[in-house]
């Protein structure tokens, strides 16, 4: 099982209209799904995102981030640069998230990587589940993913449905979970249950990108 197929069964059962990379483009009404994000919270499969893992000694990883992103990133933080999100799990490990099929970015990063830095394309290895909307933090709190969302680091680990996830808090209205494809459906189901009280609904990539 890989990231592009892990959630197809659950999203198609919900009425997904497939888009690029096998994820849902929408569920019949992109405008209605955008309204869900504005008024409540949307749940989306964003496994189509490119995912690059950067590994190496702290000094070399830090130097690569400065060269490629133009700014340092503290451990458990993130920076945005040219449409990519650089998330620091630790001083030795950074994850770069971007829109699908951005091969040019990977080559640009590879070109400035210092000796000793390893670059691993994790796009097929990790599913990505997004929460988008005003009730994002309420859903995460009900899910038990964060003890106190207001005090949480922007990037860190959590446990959802007994699965380890890496959680990116981009804002109080946008979050992303990276999870092994084997456990992705269980995590999705747990989020649906936790978000039901807040008006959660499945939304496609079109609504997410417009929000």
C-alpha positions as a LaTeX table, in Angstrom:
\begin{tabular}{lrrr}
\hline
Residue & $x$ (\AA) & $y$ (\AA) & $z$ (\AA) \\
\hline
Unk1 & 0.00 & 0.00 & 0.00 \\
Unk2 & 1.24 & 3.48 & $-0.79$ \\
Unk3 & 0.11 & 7.02 & $-0.03$ \\
Unk4 & $-1.73$ & 7.53 & $-3.32$ \\
Unk5 & $-4.13$ & 4.61 & $-2.71$ \\
Unk6 & $-4.38$ & 4.36 & 1.09 \\
Unk7 & $-7.49$ & 6.52 & 1.44 \\
Unk8 & $-9.21$ & 5.91 & $-1.88$ \\
Unk9 & $-11.71$ & 3.41 & $-0.48$ \\
Unk10 & $-12.95$ & 5.72 & 2.28 \\
Unk11 & $-13.03$ & 8.86 & 0.13 \\
Unk12 & $-14.81$ & 7.19 & $-2.78$ \\
Unk13 & $-17.37$ & 5.76 & $-0.40$ \\
Unk14 & $-18.00$ & 9.37 & 0.67 \\
Unk15 & $-18.58$ & 10.38 & $-2.96$ \\
Unk16 & $-15.17$ & 11.67 & $-4.01$ \\
Unk17 & $-14.58$ & 12.75 & $-7.59$ \\
Unk18 & $-10.93$ & 11.76 & $-8.24$ \\
Unk19 & $-8.40$ & 14.39 & $-9.24$ \\
Unk20 & $-4.67$ & 14.28 & $-9.80$ \\
Unk21 & $-2.53$ & 11.67 & $-8.02$ \\
Unk22 & $-5.68$ & 9.75 & $-7.06$ \\
Unk23 & $-6.89$ & 12.13 & $-4.32$ \\
Unk24 & $-10.35$ & 13.74 & $-4.28$ \\
Unk25 & $-10.73$ & 16.87 & $-6.37$ \\
Unk26 & $-14.16$ & 17.45 & $-4.82$ \\
Unk27 & $-17.25$ & 15.66 & $-3.53$ \\
Unk28 & $-19.76$ & 17.14 & $-5.95$ \\
Unk29 & $-19.78$ & 20.80 & $-4.92$ \\
Unk30 & $-16.46$ & 22.63 & $-4.59$ \\
Unk31 & $-18.31$ & 25.82 & $-3.62$ \\
Unk32 & $-20.25$ & 24.00 & $-0.90$ \\
Unk33 & $-17.06$ & 22.40 & 0.37 \\
Unk34 & $-15.38$ & 25.80 & 0.55 \\
Unk35 & $-18.34$ & 26.99 & 2.63 \\
Unk36 & $-17.75$ & 24.06 & 5.00 \\
Unk37 & $-14.16$ & 25.24 & 5.52 \\
Unk38 & $-15.32$ & 28.81 & 6.17 \\
Unk39 & $-18.10$ & 27.85 & 8.58 \\
Unk40 & $-16.91$ & 24.62 & 10.21 \\
Unk41 & $-14.05$ & 22.27 & 9.25 \\
Unk42 & $-13.13$ & 20.24 & 6.18 \\
Unk43 & $-11.28$ & 16.93 & 6.08 \\
Unk44 & $-9.15$ & 16.32 & 2.99 \\
Unk45 & $-6.74$ & 13.76 & 1.59 \\
Unk46 & $-3.57$ & 15.67 & 0.58 \\
Unk47 & $-1.39$ & 12.64 & $-0.02$ \\
Unk48 & $-0.61$ & 14.14 & $-3.41$ \\
Unk49 & 1.71 & 16.66 & $-1.75$ \\
Unk50 & 5.40 & 16.14 & $-2.44$ \\
Unk51 & 7.27 & 15.09 & 0.70 \\
Unk52 & 11.04 & 15.26 & 0.98 \\
Unk53 & 12.93 & 14.10 & 4.07 \\
Unk54 & 16.27 & 15.81 & 4.77 \\
Unk55 & 18.63 & 13.94 & 7.10 \\
Unk56 & 22.13 & 14.70 & 8.30 \\
Unk57 & 24.35 & 16.36 & 10.91 \\
Unk58 & 22.73 & 19.45 & 12.46 \\
Unk59 & 25.20 & 21.90 & 10.97 \\
Unk60 & 24.85 & 20.52 & 7.45 \\
Unk61 & 21.04 & 20.34 & 7.62 \\
Unk62 & 20.89 & 23.91 & 8.94 \\
Unk63 & 23.14 & 25.10 & 6.13 \\
Unk64 & 20.94 & 23.44 & 3.51 \\
Unk65 & 17.81 & 25.05 & 4.94 \\
Unk66 & 19.46 & 28.47 & 4.88 \\
Unk67 & 20.62 & 27.99 & 1.28 \\
Unk68 & 17.37 & 26.57 & $-0.09$ \\
Unk69 & 14.70 & 28.25 & 2.07 \\
Unk70 & 16.51 & 31.50 & 2.73 \\
Unk71 & 15.90 & 31.41 & 6.49 \\
Unk72 & 16.73 & 29.15 & 9.44 \\
Unk73 & 14.08 & 26.97 & 11.05 \\
Unk74 & 14.06 & 26.06 & 14.74 \\
Unk75 & 13.41 & 22.50 & 15.86 \\
Unk76 & 9.65 & 21.79 & 15.94 \\
Unk77 & 9.02 & 24.90 & 13.85 \\
Unk78 & 8.55 & 25.59 & 10.15 \\
Unk79 & 9.22 & 28.22 & 7.51 \\
Unk80 & 7.51 & 28.90 & 4.18 \\
Unk81 & 9.64 & 29.56 & 1.10 \\
Unk82 & 8.59 & 29.63 & $-2.57$ \\
Unk83 & 5.46 & 27.61 & $-1.92$ \\
Unk84 & 7.21 & 24.92 & 0.13 \\
Unk85 & 6.88 & 24.30 & 3.86 \\
Unk86 & 10.13 & 23.36 & 5.67 \\
Unk87 & 9.26 & 21.51 & 8.90 \\
Unk88 & 11.98 & 20.75 & 11.44 \\
Unk89 & 11.34 & 17.55 & 13.37 \\
Unk90 & 14.78 & 18.00 & 14.96 \\
Unk91 & 18.14 & 19.56 & 14.21 \\
Unk92 & 19.02 & 16.43 & 12.20 \\
Unk93 & 15.74 & 15.97 & 10.33 \\
Unk94 & 13.65 & 18.35 & 8.22 \\
Unk95 & 10.62 & 17.56 & 6.05 \\
Unk96 & 9.86 & 19.67 & 2.98 \\
Unk97 & 6.23 & 19.72 & 1.81 \\
Unk98 & 5.12 & 21.15 & $-1.52$ \\
Unk99 & 2.51 & 20.91 & $-4.22$ \\
Unk100 & 2.52 & 17.72 & $-6.34$ \\
Unk101 & 5.18 & 16.75 & $-8.84$ \\
Unk102 & 7.56 & 19.60 & $-8.13$ \\
Unk103 & 10.63 & 17.86 & $-9.46$ \\
Unk104 & 12.38 & 21.16 & $-10.09$ \\
Unk105 & 12.37 & 21.93 & $-6.36$ \\
Unk106 & 13.93 & 18.57 & $-5.52$ \\
Unk107 & 16.71 & 19.13 & $-8.02$ \\
Unk108 & 17.28 & 22.66 & $-6.72$ \\
Unk109 & 17.60 & 21.37 & $-3.16$ \\
Unk110 & 19.89 & 18.58 & $-4.27$ \\
Unk111 & 22.11 & 21.11 & $-6.04$ \\
Unk112 & 22.81 & 23.07 & $-2.85$ \\
Unk113 & 22.95 & 20.15 & $-0.39$ \\
Unk114 & 26.21 & 20.06 & 1.60 \\
Unk115 & 28.19 & 16.85 & 1.92 \\
Unk116 & 26.73 & 14.45 & 4.45 \\
Unk117 & 23.08 & 15.42 & 3.86 \\
Unk118 & 20.70 & 12.69 & 2.67 \\
Unk119 & 17.57 & 13.54 & 0.66 \\
Unk120 & 14.78 & 10.94 & 0.58 \\
Unk121 & 11.60 & 11.31 & $-1.49$ \\
Unk122 & 8.80 & 10.23 & 0.87 \\
Unk123 & 5.90 & 11.15 & $-1.41$ \\
Unk124 & 4.77 & 7.52 & $-1.87$ \\
Unk125 & 5.60 & 6.57 & 1.73 \\
Unk126 & 3.45 & 8.95 & 3.77 \\
Unk127 & $-0.23$ & 9.76 & 3.55 \\
Unk128 & $-1.18$ & 13.36 & 4.32 \\
Unk129 & $-4.51$ & 14.29 & 5.92 \\
Unk130 & $-5.56$ & 17.93 & 6.15 \\
Unk131 & $-7.96$ & 19.74 & 8.45 \\
Unk132 & $-9.06$ & 23.12 & 7.12 \\
Unk133 & $-11.50$ & 25.56 & 8.70 \\
Unk134 & $-12.48$ & 27.53 & 11.76 \\
Unk135 & $-13.08$ & 24.39 & 13.88 \\
Unk136 & $-9.67$ & 22.85 & 13.18 \\
Unk137 & $-8.29$ & 23.32 & 16.70 \\
Unk138 & $-11.56$ & 22.18 & 18.31 \\
Unk139 & $-11.38$ & 18.97 & 16.27 \\
Unk140 & $-7.74$ & 18.35 & 17.19 \\
Unk141 & $-8.53$ & 18.87 & 20.87 \\
Unk142 & $-11.49$ & 16.47 & 20.74 \\
Unk143 & $-9.28$ & 13.98 & 18.92 \\
Unk144 & $-6.76$ & 14.11 & 21.74 \\
Unk145 & $-3.96$ & 14.94 & 19.31 \\
Unk146 & $-2.98$ & 17.99 & 21.34 \\
Unk147 & $-3.19$ & 18.54 & 25.08 \\
Unk148 & $-3.35$ & 22.30 & 24.55 \\
Unk149 & $-3.47$ & 23.43 & 20.91 \\
Unk150 & $-2.72$ & 27.03 & 21.84 \\
Unk151 & 0.60 & 26.06 & 23.42 \\
Unk152 & 1.63 & 23.35 & 20.96 \\
Unk153 & 4.74 & 23.58 & 18.81 \\
Unk154 & 4.02 & 24.18 & 15.10 \\
Unk155 & 5.47 & 20.77 & 14.17 \\
Unk156 & 5.55 & 17.66 & 16.34 \\
Unk157 & 4.28 & 14.17 & 16.99 \\
Unk158 & 0.92 & 12.91 & 18.20 \\
Unk159 & $-0.95$ & 9.62 & 18.51 \\
Unk160 & $-4.28$ & 9.20 & 16.71 \\
Unk161 & $-6.17$ & 5.88 & 16.58 \\
Unk162 & $-3.03$ & 4.26 & 18.03 \\
Unk163 & $-1.05$ & 5.49 & 15.04 \\
Unk164 & 1.94 & 7.80 & 15.24 \\
Unk165 & 1.41 & 10.94 & 13.19 \\
Unk166 & 3.53 & 14.00 & 12.53 \\
Unk167 & 1.38 & 17.07 & 12.95 \\
Unk168 & 1.91 & 20.44 & 11.28 \\
Unk169 & $-0.07$ & 23.35 & 12.70 \\
Unk170 & 0.09 & 25.99 & 10.00 \\
Unk171 & $-2.48$ & 28.21 & 11.71 \\
Unk172 & $-5.55$ & 27.92 & 13.93 \\
Unk173 & $-7.50$ & 27.07 & 10.75 \\
Unk174 & $-5.14$ & 24.72 & 8.97 \\
Unk175 & $-3.37$ & 21.52 & 10.06 \\
Unk176 & $-1.77$ & 18.57 & 8.29 \\
Unk177 & $-1.01$ & 15.05 & 9.53 \\
Unk178 & 1.61 & 12.78 & 7.99 \\
Unk179 & 0.95 & 9.09 & 8.65 \\
Unk180 & 1.99 & 5.67 & 7.41 \\
Unk181 & $-0.45$ & 4.58 & 4.67 \\
Unk182 & $-1.24$ & 1.37 & 6.56 \\
Unk183 & $-2.81$ & 3.37 & 9.38 \\
Unk184 & $-4.23$ & 6.23 & 7.32 \\
Unk185 & $-7.82$ & 4.92 & 7.14 \\
Unk186 & $-7.96$ & 4.46 & 10.91 \\
Unk187 & $-6.68$ & 7.99 & 11.49 \\
Unk188 & $-9.20$ & 9.37 & 8.97 \\
Unk189 & $-12.06$ & 7.59 & 10.75 \\
Unk190 & $-10.98$ & 8.89 & 14.16 \\
Unk191 & $-10.87$ & 12.46 & 12.81 \\
Unk192 & $-14.34$ & 12.09 & 11.29 \\
Unk193 & $-15.74$ & 10.94 & 14.62 \\
Unk194 & $-14.02$ & 13.71 & 16.62 \\
Unk195 & $-15.11$ & 16.41 & 14.18 \\
Unk196 & $-18.74$ & 15.39 & 13.86 \\
Unk197 & $-19.80$ & 17.74 & 16.68 \\
Unk198 & $-18.17$ & 20.67 & 14.88 \\
Unk199 & $-19.79$ & 20.15 & 11.49 \\
Unk200 & $-16.86$ & 18.34 & 9.86 \\
Unk201 & $-17.34$ & 17.23 & 6.27 \\
Unk202 & $-15.10$ & 15.72 & 3.60 \\
Unk203 & $-13.73$ & 18.27 & 1.16 \\
Unk204 & $-11.58$ & 17.99 & $-1.95$ \\
Unk205 & $-8.33$ & 19.59 & $-2.95$ \\
Unk206 & $-10.10$ & 22.33 & $-4.90$ \\
Unk207 & $-11.71$ & 23.72 & $-1.73$ \\
Unk208 & $-8.51$ & 23.36 & 0.29 \\
Unk209 & $-6.47$ & 25.32 & $-2.20$ \\
Unk210 & $-9.08$ & 28.09 & $-2.39$ \\
Unk211 & $-9.52$ & 28.48 & 1.37 \\
\hline
\end{tabular}
